[in-house]
mmCIF file of C-alpha atoms in Angstrom:
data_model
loop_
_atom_site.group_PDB
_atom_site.id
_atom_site.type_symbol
_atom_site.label_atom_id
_atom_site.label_comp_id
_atom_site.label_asym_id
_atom_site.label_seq_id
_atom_site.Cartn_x
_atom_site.Cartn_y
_atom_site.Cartn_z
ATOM 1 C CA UNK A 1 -22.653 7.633 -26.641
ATOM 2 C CA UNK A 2 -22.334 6.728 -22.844
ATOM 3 C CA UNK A 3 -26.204 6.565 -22.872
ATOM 4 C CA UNK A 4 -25.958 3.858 -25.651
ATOM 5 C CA UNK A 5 -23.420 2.075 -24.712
ATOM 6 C CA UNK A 6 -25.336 1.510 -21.063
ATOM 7 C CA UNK A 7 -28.532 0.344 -22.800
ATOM 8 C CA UNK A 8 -26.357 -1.844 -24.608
ATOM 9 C CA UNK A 9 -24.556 -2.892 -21.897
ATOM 10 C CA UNK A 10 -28.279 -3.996 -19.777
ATOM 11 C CA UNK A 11 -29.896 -5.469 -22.468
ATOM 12 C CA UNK A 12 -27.018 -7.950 -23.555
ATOM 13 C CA UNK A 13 -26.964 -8.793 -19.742
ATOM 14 C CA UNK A 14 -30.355 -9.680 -19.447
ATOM 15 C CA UNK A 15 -30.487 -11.663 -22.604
ATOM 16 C CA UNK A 16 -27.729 -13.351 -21.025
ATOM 17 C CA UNK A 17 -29.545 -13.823 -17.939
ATOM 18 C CA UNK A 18 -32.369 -14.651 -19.204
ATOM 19 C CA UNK A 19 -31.146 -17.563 -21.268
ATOM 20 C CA UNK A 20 -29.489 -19.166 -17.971
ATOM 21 C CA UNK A 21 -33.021 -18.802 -16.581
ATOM 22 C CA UNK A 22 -35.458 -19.822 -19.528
ATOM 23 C CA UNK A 23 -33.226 -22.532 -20.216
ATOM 24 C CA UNK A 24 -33.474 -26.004 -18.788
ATOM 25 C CA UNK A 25 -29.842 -26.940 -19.529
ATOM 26 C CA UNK A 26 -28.746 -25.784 -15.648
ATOM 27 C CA UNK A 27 -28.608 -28.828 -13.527
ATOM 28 C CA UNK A 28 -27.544 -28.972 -9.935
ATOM 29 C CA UNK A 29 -26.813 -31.869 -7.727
ATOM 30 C CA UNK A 30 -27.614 -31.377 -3.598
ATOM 31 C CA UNK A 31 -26.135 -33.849 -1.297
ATOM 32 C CA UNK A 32 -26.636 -36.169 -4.558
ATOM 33 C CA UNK A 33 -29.823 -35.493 -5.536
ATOM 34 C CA UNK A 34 -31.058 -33.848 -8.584
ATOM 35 C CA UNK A 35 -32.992 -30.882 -7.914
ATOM 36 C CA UNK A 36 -36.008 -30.588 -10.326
ATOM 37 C CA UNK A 37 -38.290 -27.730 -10.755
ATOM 38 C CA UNK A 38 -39.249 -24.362 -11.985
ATOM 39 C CA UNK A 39 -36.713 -23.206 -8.697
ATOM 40 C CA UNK A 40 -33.772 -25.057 -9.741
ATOM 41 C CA UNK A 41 -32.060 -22.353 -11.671
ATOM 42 C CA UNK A 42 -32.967 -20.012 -8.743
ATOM 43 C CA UNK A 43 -31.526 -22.518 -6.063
ATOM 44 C CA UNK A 44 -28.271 -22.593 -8.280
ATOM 45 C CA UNK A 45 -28.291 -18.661 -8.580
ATOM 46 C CA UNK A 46 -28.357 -18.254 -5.077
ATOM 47 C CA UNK A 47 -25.434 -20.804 -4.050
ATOM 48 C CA UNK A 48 -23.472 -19.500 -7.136
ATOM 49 C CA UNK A 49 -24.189 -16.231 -5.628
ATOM 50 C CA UNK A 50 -23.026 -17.134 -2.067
ATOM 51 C CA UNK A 51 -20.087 -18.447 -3.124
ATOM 52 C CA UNK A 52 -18.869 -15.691 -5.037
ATOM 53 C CA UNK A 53 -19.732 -13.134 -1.811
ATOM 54 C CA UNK A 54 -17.686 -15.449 0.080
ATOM 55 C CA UNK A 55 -14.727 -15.552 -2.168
ATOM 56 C CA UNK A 56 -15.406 -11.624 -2.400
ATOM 57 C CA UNK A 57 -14.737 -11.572 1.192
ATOM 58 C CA UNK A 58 -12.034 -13.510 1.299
ATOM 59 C CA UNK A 59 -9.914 -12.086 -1.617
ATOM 60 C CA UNK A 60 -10.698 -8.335 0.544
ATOM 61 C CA UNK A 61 -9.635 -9.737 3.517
ATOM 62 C CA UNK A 62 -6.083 -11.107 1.806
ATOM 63 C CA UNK A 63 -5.649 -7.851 0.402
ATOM 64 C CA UNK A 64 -6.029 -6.195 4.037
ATOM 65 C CA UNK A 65 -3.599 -8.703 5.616
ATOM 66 C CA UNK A 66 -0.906 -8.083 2.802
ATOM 67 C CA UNK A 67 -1.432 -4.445 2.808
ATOM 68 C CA UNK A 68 -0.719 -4.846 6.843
ATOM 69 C CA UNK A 69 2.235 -7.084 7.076
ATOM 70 C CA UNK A 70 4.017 -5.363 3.429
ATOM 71 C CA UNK A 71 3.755 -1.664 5.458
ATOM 72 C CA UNK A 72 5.136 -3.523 8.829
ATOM 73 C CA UNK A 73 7.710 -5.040 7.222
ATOM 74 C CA UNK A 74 8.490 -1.779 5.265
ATOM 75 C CA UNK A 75 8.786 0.315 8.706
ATOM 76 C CA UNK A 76 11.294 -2.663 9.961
ATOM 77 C CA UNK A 77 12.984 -2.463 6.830
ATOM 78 C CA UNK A 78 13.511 1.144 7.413
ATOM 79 C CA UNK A 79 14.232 0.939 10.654
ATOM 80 C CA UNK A 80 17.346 -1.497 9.723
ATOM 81 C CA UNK A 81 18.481 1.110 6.699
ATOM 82 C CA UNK A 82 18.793 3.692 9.906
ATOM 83 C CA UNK A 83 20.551 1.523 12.170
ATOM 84 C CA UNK A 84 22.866 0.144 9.737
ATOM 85 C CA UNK A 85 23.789 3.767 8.977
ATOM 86 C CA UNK A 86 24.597 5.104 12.561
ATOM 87 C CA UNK A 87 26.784 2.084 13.001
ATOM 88 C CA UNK A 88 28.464 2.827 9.884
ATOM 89 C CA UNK A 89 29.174 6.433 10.716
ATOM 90 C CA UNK A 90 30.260 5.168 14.339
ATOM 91 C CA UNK A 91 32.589 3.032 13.106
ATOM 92 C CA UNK A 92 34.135 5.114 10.530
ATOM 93 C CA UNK A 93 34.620 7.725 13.251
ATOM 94 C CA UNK A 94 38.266 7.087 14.510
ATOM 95 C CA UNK A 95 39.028 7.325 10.707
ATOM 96 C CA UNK A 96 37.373 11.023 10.162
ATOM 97 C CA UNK A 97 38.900 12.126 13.471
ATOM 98 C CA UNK A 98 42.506 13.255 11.474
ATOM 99 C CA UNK A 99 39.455 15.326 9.145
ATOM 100 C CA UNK A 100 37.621 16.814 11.956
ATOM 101 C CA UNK A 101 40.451 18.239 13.188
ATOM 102 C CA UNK A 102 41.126 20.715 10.613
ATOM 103 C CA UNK A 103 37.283 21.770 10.735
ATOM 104 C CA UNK A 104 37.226 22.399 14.357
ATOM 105 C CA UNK A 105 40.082 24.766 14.123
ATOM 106 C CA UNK A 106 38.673 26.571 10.899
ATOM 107 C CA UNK A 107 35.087 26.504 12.661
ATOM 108 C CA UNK A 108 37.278 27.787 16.147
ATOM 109 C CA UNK A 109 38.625 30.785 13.868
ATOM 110 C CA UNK A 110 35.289 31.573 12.230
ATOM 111 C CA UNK A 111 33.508 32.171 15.296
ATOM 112 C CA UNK A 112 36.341 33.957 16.958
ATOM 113 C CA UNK A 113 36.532 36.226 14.234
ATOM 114 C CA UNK A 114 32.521 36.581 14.192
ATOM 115 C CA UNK A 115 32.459 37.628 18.575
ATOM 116 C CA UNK A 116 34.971 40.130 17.684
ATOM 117 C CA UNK A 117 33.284 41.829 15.193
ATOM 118 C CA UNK A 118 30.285 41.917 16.771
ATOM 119 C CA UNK A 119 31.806 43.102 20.046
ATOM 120 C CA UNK A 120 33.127 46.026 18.071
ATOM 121 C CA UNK A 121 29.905 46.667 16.628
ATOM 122 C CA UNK A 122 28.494 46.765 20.382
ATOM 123 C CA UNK A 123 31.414 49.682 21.441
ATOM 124 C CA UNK A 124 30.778 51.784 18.696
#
């Protein structure tokens, strides 16, 4: 099926091509002038061409510039969550301090309790 589906794919491509190039219905204009010829349709493929490898270029290089400035404005971004977060917690500080106080004393008793059993272990 993919086999198929290829040919089918190249052969309606160059009947399409082919018609742009067999037919004399492409006319181009240069500076102006009509451009006559067996080349004309080849002189319009090419600036065609050119212009879509320099809109190409352009779209990837629009893509690189907005990948570049979204990520740097994502670290800054970040950076502002963080900071607005340690000033937060500073400033809510004097209001934990009646909190802490319990836990020191609790944390004060824990690890009294935990030096004295291990300083029995260590006479034994």
């Amino acid at each position: 099926m993919k086999k198929l589906l290829t040919f089918a794919l190249v052969v309606m491509l160059a009947c399409l091509f082919l018609d742009k190039i067999g037919g004399s219905d492409m006319h181009m204009q240069f500076n102006g002038d009509d451009l006559d010829g067996p080349l004309e349709w080849l002189f319009g493929l090419v600036f065609a061409g050119g212009g879509l490898l320099i809109a190409a270029i352009a779209v990837v290089c629009a893509a690189v510039v907005t990948g570049v400035v979204l990520a740097g404005v994502g670290v800054v971004l970040v950076a502002v969550v963080a900071f607005c977060m340690v000033l937060a917690l500073a400033l809510s500080t004097p209001v934990l301090l009646p909190l802490l106080i319990p836990v020191a004393i609790v944390w004060w008793f824990v690890s009294r309790n935990r030096k004295q059993a291990q300083a029995r272990q260590h006479s034994l």
